[in-house]
Coordinates of C-alpha atoms in Angstrom, one line a residue:
Chain A
M181 CA 90.2 111.1 116.6
K182 CA 90.2 112.7 113.4
M183 CA 89.0 116.3 113.5
P184 CA 86.4 116.6 110.4
A185 CA 88.8 119.2 107.7
E186 CA 91.0 115.6 108.4
N187 CA 87.8 112.9 107.9
A188 CA 86.7 115.1 104.6
E189 CA 89.9 114.6 103.0
L190 CA 90.6 111.2 104.1
A191 CA 86.9 110.2 103.6
L192 CA 88.0 111.7 99.5
L193 CA 90.3 109.9 99.7
L194 CA 89.2 106.5 100.3
E195 CA 86.2 106.7 98.1
V196 CA 88.9 107.3 95.2
S197 CA 90.7 104.5 96.0
G198 CA 88.0 102.2 96.3
T199 CA 87.9 100.2 93.7
P200 CA 85.8 98.8 91.2
K201 CA 83.8 101.8 91.0
P202 CA 82.3 101.2 87.9
G203 CA 83.0 104.3 85.3
N204 CA 85.3 106.6 87.5
V205 CA 88.5 106.7 88.8
D206 CA 89.8 104.3 91.4
R207 CA 92.7 102.2 92.9
R208 CA 93.1 100.1 89.8
R209 CA 92.3 102.7 87.1
D210 CA 92.8 105.9 85.0
L211 CA 90.5 107.6 83.3
D212 CA 92.7 109.2 79.8
D213 CA 93.5 113.2 81.3
L214 CA 91.8 111.9 85.3
R215 CA 94.2 110.1 86.9
F216 CA 94.2 108.8 90.6
E217 CA 96.9 111.7 91.2
H218 CA 94.6 114.3 90.1
F219 CA 92.3 113.3 92.6
L220 CA 95.5 112.5 95.8
A221 CA 96.2 116.5 94.5
G222 CA 92.6 117.5 94.2
A223 CA 92.4 116.3 98.0
V224 CA 95.4 117.4 99.8
G225 CA 95.0 121.2 98.4
A226 CA 90.9 121.4 99.8
R227 CA 91.8 120.3 103.2
E228 CA 92.4 124.3 103.8
G229 CA 88.6 125.3 103.1
L230 CA 87.4 122.2 105.0
Q231 CA 89.5 122.9 107.7
S232 CA 87.9 126.6 107.3
V233 CA 84.5 125.5 107.5
E234 CA 85.8 123.7 109.9
D235 CA 86.7 126.6 112.1
G236 CA 83.0 128.8 111.3
G237 CA 83.8 130.5 108.8
P238 CA 81.3 130.4 105.5
V239 CA 80.4 127.9 104.0
G240 CA 80.1 129.8 100.4
E241 CA 83.6 131.0 100.7
A242 CA 84.8 127.6 102.7
F243 CA 83.4 125.9 99.6
E244 CA 85.2 128.7 97.1
R245 CA 87.8 128.3 98.8
A246 CA 88.6 124.1 98.8
V247 CA 87.8 124.3 94.9
A248 CA 90.3 126.7 94.3
G249 CA 92.7 124.8 96.6
M250 CA 90.9 121.4 94.4
A251 CA 91.8 122.2 90.8
D252 CA 95.5 123.2 91.8
Q253 CA 96.4 120.3 89.8
Q254 CA 96.0 119.5 85.9
G255 CA 93.2 116.9 85.7
G256 CA 90.8 119.3 86.2
N257 CA 87.4 118.9 88.1
T258 CA 88.0 116.2 90.7
Q259 CA 86.4 116.4 93.4
F260 CA 83.4 119.6 92.8
G261 CA 80.3 117.7 93.5
A262 CA 82.2 115.7 96.8
L263 CA 82.8 118.7 98.5
L264 CA 79.8 120.7 97.8
L265 CA 78.6 117.6 100.0
L266 CA 80.9 117.6 101.8
V267 CA 81.3 121.2 103.6
P268 CA 77.7 121.9 105.2
L269 CA 78.3 118.1 106.1
V270 CA 81.7 119.1 108.3
R271 CA 79.6 122.5 109.8
A272 CA 77.2 120.1 111.3
A273 CA 80.0 117.5 112.4
A274 CA 81.6 120.8 114.2
A275 CA 78.1 121.4 116.1
D276 CA 78.5 118.1 116.8
E277 CA 74.8 117.7 114.9
L278 CA 75.5 116.1 111.9
S279 CA 72.3 114.5 111.7
S280 CA 70.3 115.5 108.7
E281 CA 68.4 118.0 110.5
G282 CA 71.2 119.4 111.7
V283 CA 72.3 120.1 107.9
R284 CA 69.2 120.8 106.8
E285 CA 69.2 123.9 109.5
I286 CA 72.9 124.4 108.0
V287 CA 71.4 124.6 104.3
E288 CA 68.7 127.0 105.1
S289 CA 70.4 129.5 107.3
T290 CA 73.2 130.2 104.3
T291 CA 73.2 133.5 102.5
V292 CA 73.2 135.7 99.1
E293 CA 77.2 136.1 99.9
D294 CA 77.0 131.9 100.2
A295 CA 75.7 131.9 96.7
A296 CA 77.5 134.7 95.1
D297 CA 81.0 132.5 96.8
F298 CA 79.0 129.6 94.7
Y299 CA 79.4 131.3 92.2
R300 CA 82.8 132.4 92.3
A301 CA 83.4 128.0 91.7
F302 CA 83.0 127.6 89.0
E303 CA 86.1 130.4 87.6
H304 CA 88.7 127.9 89.0
C305 CA 87.3 124.7 87.3
S306 CA 85.3 123.5 84.3
V307 CA 82.2 121.5 85.7
F308 CA 79.4 119.6 83.8
V309 CA 76.1 121.9 84.7
D310 CA 73.0 121.2 82.2
D311 CA 70.6 123.8 81.1
P312 CA 69.1 126.0 84.1
P313 CA 64.8 126.8 83.3
A314 CA 64.2 128.9 80.7
E315 CA 62.9 131.8 83.9
A316 CA 66.1 131.2 85.6
A317 CA 69.3 132.2 82.7
E318 CA 70.9 134.5 84.0
L319 CA 71.9 132.3 87.6
D320 CA 73.4 130.0 85.4
V321 CA 76.3 128.3 86.9
R322 CA 78.5 128.7 83.9
R323 CA 78.7 132.5 84.4
G324 CA 80.4 132.1 87.3
N325 CA 81.4 135.5 88.0
E326 CA 79.6 137.0 85.9
A327 CA 76.1 135.9 87.3
I328 CA 76.2 137.6 90.7
P329 CA 74.9 141.2 89.9
A330 CA 72.2 138.9 89.9
V331 CA 72.7 136.6 92.3
E332 CA 72.0 139.8 95.2
D333 CA 69.6 141.8 92.5
H334 CA 67.6 138.7 93.3
E335 CA 69.2 138.3 96.7
V336 CA 69.3 134.2 95.6
T337 CA 70.2 132.7 98.9
L338 CA 72.8 129.8 98.5
C339 CA 69.8 127.2 99.3
D340 CA 67.7 129.0 96.8
V341 CA 69.9 128.2 93.9
M342 CA 69.7 123.8 95.3
E343 CA 66.6 124.8 94.5
L344 CA 67.1 125.5 90.8
G345 CA 68.7 122.2 90.6
D346 CA 68.1 120.3 92.2
D347 CA 65.4 118.6 89.7
A348 CA 68.6 117.9 87.2
D349 CA 71.3 116.7 90.1
D350 CA 70.9 114.5 92.3
V351 CA 74.4 116.6 94.7
A352 CA 71.9 119.8 94.5
R353 CA 68.9 117.6 95.4
E354 CA 70.7 116.5 99.4
W355 CA 71.3 119.5 100.1
T356 CA 67.3 119.7 99.7
G357 CA 66.8 117.2 100.9
G358 CA 68.4 116.6 104.0
F359 CA 71.5 114.6 102.9
E360 CA 68.6 111.4 102.7
R361 CA 71.4 108.7 100.3
S362 CA 74.4 110.3 101.8
F363 CA 73.0 109.0 105.7
H364 CA 71.6 105.9 103.3
A365 CA 75.3 105.2 102.4
A366 CA 76.8 105.8 105.8
K367 CA 74.4 102.6 107.0
R368 CA 75.0 101.0 104.9
I369 CA 78.8 101.1 104.4
E370 CA 78.9 100.9 108.5
A371 CA 76.8 97.6 107.7
L372 CA 79.6 95.9 105.7
D373 CA 82.9 94.8 106.8
G374 CA 86.3 95.1 105.5
P375 CA 88.3 97.7 104.5
L376 CA 85.8 101.2 104.4
S377 CA 87.3 102.0 100.8
E378 CA 86.4 98.6 100.0
R379 CA 83.1 99.3 101.4
G380 CA 83.2 102.4 100.0
A381 CA 83.1 101.3 96.4
A382 CA 79.7 98.3 97.4
V383 CA 77.6 100.7 97.8
F384 CA 78.8 103.0 95.7
L385 CA 77.7 99.8 93.4
E386 CA 74.4 100.0 95.4
L387 CA 73.4 103.5 95.1
L388 CA 73.9 103.7 91.5
A389 CA 72.0 100.6 91.0
R390 CA 69.1 102.0 93.0
R391 CA 68.6 105.4 91.1
P392 CA 70.1 106.4 87.5
D393 CA 73.5 108.7 87.9
T394 CA 72.2 112.2 87.6
L395 CA 75.6 113.3 85.7
V396 CA 75.4 110.8 83.3
T397 CA 71.6 111.3 82.7
K398 CA 73.2 115.1 82.0
Q399 CA 76.1 113.7 79.8
H400 CA 74.6 110.9 78.4
G401 CA 70.8 111.1 77.8
E402 CA 68.2 109.5 81.0
A403 CA 68.2 105.8 78.4
V404 CA 71.5 105.4 78.9
A405 CA 71.3 106.4 83.0
D406 CA 69.2 104.0 83.3
R407 CA 71.1 101.1 81.4
V408 CA 74.0 101.9 83.8
M409 CA 71.3 101.1 87.0
T410 CA 70.2 98.1 85.6
R411 CA 73.4 97.0 85.0
A412 CA 75.1 98.1 88.4
Q413 CA 71.6 95.8 89.2
A414 CA 73.0 93.1 87.0
A415 CA 77.2 93.9 88.1
R416 CA 75.7 92.5 91.7
E417 CA 74.9 90.0 91.3
G418 CA 76.8 88.3 89.4
D419 CA 80.7 87.5 90.7
R420 CA 83.7 89.5 91.0
A421 CA 84.6 89.3 87.9
L422 CA 81.5 90.9 86.2
I423 CA 81.8 94.2 88.2
E424 CA 85.0 93.7 86.7
E425 CA 84.2 93.8 83.2
F426 CA 81.2 96.2 83.6
A427 CA 83.7 98.5 85.3
D428 CA 85.8 98.5 82.3
E429 CA 83.2 98.7 79.9
L430 CA 82.3 102.0 81.6
V431 CA 85.7 103.5 81.0
D432 CA 86.1 102.7 77.4
T433 CA 82.7 104.4 76.7
G434 CA 83.3 107.3 78.5
I435 CA 80.4 107.1 80.3
N436 CA 81.1 108.3 84.2
P437 CA 78.7 107.6 87.5
G438 CA 80.6 111.2 89.1
T439 CA 77.4 112.0 91.7
T440 CA 77.6 108.5 92.5
A441 CA 81.3 108.9 93.7
D442 CA 80.3 112.2 94.9
I443 CA 77.4 110.9 97.0
T444 CA 80.2 107.8 98.2
A445 CA 82.5 110.1 99.4
A446 CA 79.7 111.5 102.1
G447 CA 78.4 108.6 103.3
L448 CA 82.2 107.4 104.1
F449 CA 82.5 111.1 106.1
I450 CA 79.7 110.3 107.8
A451 CA 80.9 106.5 108.7
L452 CA 83.8 107.7 109.8
E453 CA 82.3 110.6 111.2
R454 CA 80.6 108.2 113.6
G455 CA 83.3 106.1 114.3
A456 CA 84.2 103.8 111.2
E457 CA 88.4 103.4 111.7
V458 CA 90.8 102.6 108.7
Chain B
M150 CA 101.3 126.7 94.1
K151 CA 100.9 124.9 97.8
M152 CA 102.7 125.7 100.8
P153 CA 105.4 122.8 102.3
A154 CA 103.3 121.4 103.5
E155 CA 100.5 120.2 101.3
N156 CA 103.2 118.9 99.4
A157 CA 104.6 116.9 102.2
E158 CA 100.8 115.4 103.0
L159 CA 100.9 115.1 98.5
A160 CA 104.7 113.7 98.6
L161 CA 103.5 110.8 101.0
L162 CA 100.3 110.2 99.1
L163 CA 102.0 110.0 95.5
E164 CA 104.8 108.1 96.8
V165 CA 102.5 105.3 98.3
S166 CA 100.6 105.5 95.1
G167 CA 104.3 105.1 92.5
T168 CA 103.6 100.6 91.6
P169 CA 105.6 98.2 91.0
K170 CA 107.1 99.7 94.7
P171 CA 108.5 95.7 94.8
G172 CA 108.4 95.2 98.8
N173 CA 106.3 97.7 100.1
V174 CA 102.3 98.4 100.3
D175 CA 101.3 100.8 96.6
R176 CA 98.4 101.0 94.8
R177 CA 98.0 97.7 93.8
R178 CA 99.6 96.0 96.7
D179 CA 98.2 96.0 100.8
L180 CA 100.5 93.6 103.0
D181 CA 98.7 90.9 105.2
D182 CA 98.4 93.8 108.2
L183 CA 99.3 97.1 106.1
R184 CA 96.8 98.7 103.6
F185 CA 97.1 101.1 100.8
E186 CA 94.5 102.8 103.5
H187 CA 96.6 103.0 106.2
F188 CA 98.7 105.8 104.5
L189 CA 95.8 107.1 103.2
A190 CA 95.3 107.6 107.0
G191 CA 98.6 108.0 107.9
A192 CA 99.3 110.9 105.6
V193 CA 96.1 113.6 106.4
G194 CA 96.4 112.7 110.0
A195 CA 100.6 113.9 110.0
R196 CA 99.6 117.2 108.5
E197 CA 98.7 119.3 111.0
G198 CA 102.2 118.4 112.3
L199 CA 103.6 119.6 108.8
Q200 CA 101.7 122.3 109.3
S201 CA 103.2 122.8 112.9
V202 CA 107.3 122.8 111.3
E203 CA 105.8 124.9 108.4
D204 CA 104.8 127.9 110.5
G205 CA 108.1 127.5 112.3
G206 CA 107.2 125.3 114.6
P207 CA 110.5 123.8 116.9
V208 CA 111.2 119.7 115.3
G209 CA 111.2 118.4 117.2
E210 CA 107.5 119.1 118.7
A211 CA 106.8 118.9 114.4
F212 CA 107.6 115.4 113.9
E213 CA 106.2 114.2 117.3
R214 CA 102.7 115.5 116.5
A215 CA 102.9 114.7 113.0
V216 CA 104.1 110.9 114.0
A217 CA 101.0 111.1 116.7
G218 CA 98.4 111.7 114.1
M219 CA 100.8 109.4 111.4
A220 CA 99.5 106.8 113.7
D221 CA 95.8 107.2 114.2
Q222 CA 94.5 104.6 112.1
Q223 CA 94.9 100.8 112.7
G224 CA 97.8 99.9 110.5
G225 CA 100.9 101.2 112.9
N226 CA 103.7 102.5 111.6
T227 CA 103.4 103.6 108.0
Q228 CA 105.3 106.7 107.4
F229 CA 107.4 106.9 110.7
G230 CA 110.7 107.8 108.3
A231 CA 109.2 109.1 105.6
L232 CA 108.4 112.0 108.1
L233 CA 111.6 111.9 109.8
L234 CA 112.8 113.5 106.2
L235 CA 110.2 115.9 105.4
V236 CA 110.3 117.1 109.3
P237 CA 113.7 119.2 108.6
L238 CA 112.9 119.0 104.2
V239 CA 110.0 121.6 105.1
R240 CA 111.5 123.6 107.4
A241 CA 113.9 124.3 105.4
A242 CA 111.4 125.2 101.5
A243 CA 109.1 128.0 104.3
A244 CA 112.4 129.2 105.3
D245 CA 113.3 129.3 101.2
E246 CA 116.3 127.0 101.8
L247 CA 115.4 123.4 100.6
S248 CA 119.0 123.3 99.7
S249 CA 121.6 120.8 100.4
E250 CA 122.8 123.2 103.4
G251 CA 120.0 124.8 104.3
V252 CA 118.3 121.8 105.8
R253 CA 122.4 120.8 107.4
E254 CA 121.7 124.0 109.0
I255 CA 118.6 124.0 109.8
V256 CA 119.6 119.9 111.0
E257 CA 122.8 121.2 113.0
S258 CA 120.4 124.0 114.6
T259 CA 118.2 120.3 116.5
T260 CA 118.3 121.3 119.7
V261 CA 118.2 118.7 123.4
E262 CA 114.5 119.3 123.2
D263 CA 114.5 118.4 119.8
A264 CA 116.4 115.4 121.0
A265 CA 113.7 115.5 123.9
D266 CA 110.1 115.3 121.1
F267 CA 111.9 112.6 118.6
Y268 CA 111.8 110.1 122.1
R269 CA 108.9 111.1 122.7
A270 CA 107.6 109.8 119.0
F271 CA 108.0 106.2 119.8
E272 CA 105.8 106.3 122.5
H273 CA 103.1 106.2 119.1
C274 CA 103.6 103.1 117.4
S275 CA 106.5 100.5 117.5
V276 CA 109.2 101.6 115.5
F277 CA 111.9 98.9 114.0
V278 CA 115.4 99.3 114.7
D279 CA 118.3 98.5 115.9
D280 CA 120.5 98.0 118.8
P281 CA 122.1 101.3 120.1
P282 CA 126.2 100.9 120.2
A283 CA 127.0 99.2 123.7
E284 CA 128.2 102.9 125.6
A285 CA 124.6 105.1 124.1
A286 CA 122.5 102.1 125.6
E287 CA 120.9 104.6 127.9
L288 CA 119.8 106.7 124.9
D289 CA 117.7 104.0 122.4
V290 CA 114.6 104.9 121.2
R291 CA 113.0 102.0 121.9
R292 CA 112.8 103.3 125.1
G293 CA 111.0 106.4 124.2
N294 CA 110.3 109.0 127.3
E295 CA 112.0 106.6 129.5
A296 CA 114.9 107.8 127.7
I297 CA 114.5 111.8 127.6
P298 CA 116.0 112.3 131.6
A299 CA 119.6 110.3 130.3
V300 CA 119.1 112.9 127.1
E301 CA 119.1 115.9 128.7
D302 CA 121.6 114.8 131.2
H303 CA 124.2 114.4 128.7
E304 CA 122.6 117.5 126.3
V305 CA 122.1 115.1 123.0
T306 CA 120.9 117.5 120.6
L307 CA 118.3 115.3 117.6
C308 CA 121.8 116.2 115.7
D309 CA 123.4 114.3 118.1
V310 CA 120.9 111.1 118.6
M311 CA 121.6 111.7 114.2
E312 CA 124.9 110.8 114.4
L313 CA 124.7 107.8 116.8
G314 CA 122.6 105.6 113.9
D315 CA 123.8 106.7 111.3
D316 CA 125.7 103.7 110.2
A317 CA 123.2 101.2 110.9
D318 CA 120.3 103.5 109.2
D319 CA 119.8 105.6 105.8
V320 CA 117.3 107.3 107.2
A321 CA 119.5 110.2 109.7
R322 CA 122.7 109.0 107.0
E323 CA 119.9 111.3 105.4
W324 CA 120.5 114.0 108.5
T325 CA 123.5 114.1 108.9
G326 CA 124.4 113.9 105.4
G327 CA 123.0 116.2 104.1
F328 CA 120.0 115.1 102.6
E329 CA 122.2 113.6 99.6
R330 CA 119.8 110.7 98.6
S331 CA 117.0 112.6 98.8
F332 CA 118.1 116.1 96.6
H333 CA 119.8 112.7 93.7
A334 CA 116.6 111.0 94.0
A335 CA 114.6 114.4 93.1
K336 CA 116.8 114.9 90.7
R337 CA 115.8 111.9 89.1
I338 CA 112.1 112.2 89.1
E339 CA 112.9 115.5 88.0
A340 CA 114.6 114.3 84.8
L341 CA 111.8 111.5 84.1
D342 CA 108.7 112.1 82.1
G343 CA 105.2 110.4 83.2
P344 CA 102.8 110.5 86.2
L345 CA 104.8 111.7 89.1
S346 CA 103.4 108.6 91.0
E347 CA 105.4 106.7 88.3
R348 CA 108.6 108.6 88.0
G349 CA 108.4 107.7 92.4
A350 CA 108.2 103.8 92.2
A351 CA 111.4 104.7 89.5
V352 CA 113.0 106.0 91.2
F353 CA 112.2 103.6 94.3
L354 CA 113.6 100.5 92.1
E355 CA 116.6 102.7 91.0
L356 CA 117.7 104.1 94.5
L357 CA 116.9 100.3 95.6
A358 CA 119.4 98.6 93.5
R359 CA 122.3 101.3 94.3
R360 CA 122.3 100.5 97.3
P361 CA 121.2 97.7 100.7
D362 CA 118.1 98.7 101.8
T363 CA 119.0 99.5 105.8
L364 CA 115.5 98.3 107.4
V365 CA 115.8 95.7 105.3
T366 CA 119.8 94.3 106.6
K367 CA 117.9 95.8 110.3
Q368 CA 115.2 93.3 109.6
H369 CA 117.0 90.4 107.3
G370 CA 120.0 91.0 107.7
E371 CA 123.1 92.7 105.7
A372 CA 122.7 89.3 103.0
V373 CA 119.4 89.4 102.3
A374 CA 119.4 93.4 101.3
D375 CA 122.5 92.7 99.3
R376 CA 120.2 90.3 97.2
V377 CA 117.9 92.5 97.5
M378 CA 120.3 94.9 96.3
T379 CA 121.1 92.5 93.4
R380 CA 117.4 91.7 92.8
A381 CA 116.4 95.4 91.9
Q382 CA 120.0 95.4 89.4
A383 CA 118.2 93.0 86.9
A384 CA 114.1 93.4 87.5
R385 CA 115.1 97.1 86.2
E386 CA 117.6 95.1 83.2
G387 CA 114.6 93.4 82.4
D388 CA 110.6 94.2 82.0
R389 CA 107.7 94.8 83.7
A390 CA 106.8 91.7 84.8
L391 CA 110.1 90.6 85.8
I392 CA 109.4 93.9 88.2
E393 CA 106.5 93.0 89.0
E394 CA 107.3 88.8 90.2
F395 CA 110.3 90.5 91.4
A396 CA 107.3 92.9 93.8
D397 CA 104.9 90.1 94.1
E398 CA 108.1 88.1 95.4
L399 CA 108.9 90.4 98.2
V400 CA 105.7 90.4 99.4
D401 CA 105.1 86.5 99.9
T402 CA 108.6 86.7 102.0
G403 CA 108.1 89.5 104.1
I404 CA 110.7 91.8 103.1
N405 CA 110.3 95.9 103.1
P406 CA 112.5 98.6 102.0
G407 CA 110.8 101.0 103.5
T408 CA 113.8 102.6 104.0
T409 CA 113.4 103.0 100.7
A410 CA 110.5 104.3 100.4
D411 CA 111.3 106.6 103.4
I412 CA 114.3 108.8 100.3
T413 CA 111.9 108.2 97.5
A414 CA 109.2 110.3 99.6
A415 CA 111.3 112.6 100.4
G416 CA 112.7 113.1 96.5
L417 CA 109.0 113.3 95.4
F418 CA 108.5 116.4 98.4
I419 CA 111.5 118.0 96.2
A420 CA 110.5 117.3 93.1
L421 CA 106.8 119.1 94.3
E422 CA 108.4 122.9 96.0
R423 CA 110.6 122.8 93.1
G424 CA 108.0 122.8 90.0
A425 CA 107.1 118.9 89.9
E426 CA 103.4 118.9 89.1
V427 CA 100.2 116.5 89.3

């Protein structure tokens, strides 16, 4: 049996390997400046931070370390969102409380120091995020370290930060909503047969067909995100060739449903922890 | 900068990802019962043992731990030979002595206890090996734990065990010959451009064209190993399509030049340690 930090790293590797995963780097597709091997190096580099949260280190600090290690390659941001989901899940698994309730408690017990470390993580790589609500401009994550005095002045916990973002970002929404889609993804992965990375790719497409990807919304607007969702529905009803065509089209147009991939990685982790085997 | 155990794990991942790598699992090819994701899980599982030798633990014990972790997946033996090369190389890198001389000293300082742990490693998975020389039948590695009393009675070190096998096995030959081909592979990888995993695949084919693969010799005889070498030479002179055809042919006929892949992984590790970047 693998330990939680090992399973988290393996989940990142299985996620990126699953193909076809339309719009994302996968075992068969590279993007122009973001290649499969950047994801391999990102997963390897993240392990130390994942180990730290397994060992009981603070969630924010472990996340910052995981991101620093992940970013130690030339491709830029490969797994920021996935790690943000995995860190509290690893903590929950290490405490033998890997459930929606268990991870909710971890989220609710995050501190101002966790929030400060979360902002520090943005110094390690460029992350695509929306403007924050007007009243929260000084807490804009893109300010990185510069926002920390405001975080401390207002005594904002990491859970509070996620509440600021959970309308626009489905990773934050997982944090404030008991990781509902992550656990759902795990259940779906467990219900399928075959190699785990292929099950991950199938569930990625299921998730994409059910809800617009918030990274696509942020980068290309709601209409495009809706269209991608509808296309994913059609692709699921078609054959493999239709999915491959959809995958090529998204890569060609630079549309990257990265949030859905993050949730897939979280689902793979939960499935591995519950005994799914490679 | 990544630490040696991280680079060793990354080298395993880059090696298996490089494609086309005729006869081996790669980013585009699975074998029947041995899939890409088994190699991912093998690399993740090996990390703890690699960390142990980075931290100064005994070579034999670290190898046995790495193999135990590697074998914690359903595909069987994925990276036994590669780990046997990587463990002393990680130790050399951790001591800042990553050279032919540096690793030779590590090999020569191995003990009887290292040899015993090496035999223990054979308990974790099935490894394809030849009959030992007649006078060394009681030291047959396939006996696993049962051979340990003989190892101890005869005060056989791990270096001695490798000397018993270095005629028939090119991993053992690396151990007793200063890792000559591993360092050569690193130099060739460094001389190429492009993504590291692709450079690894190109150097794999170079190595295969220069010397018969000893796993192929053991499994299919010298004539087949020679023919694979000659075919590799022709494939290198042809275009990509010819290499792909050669790759498909080897997979179809069950010919697996695994030793050459092991040496490629060692070369990738050395290149990463010397500053090659993903």
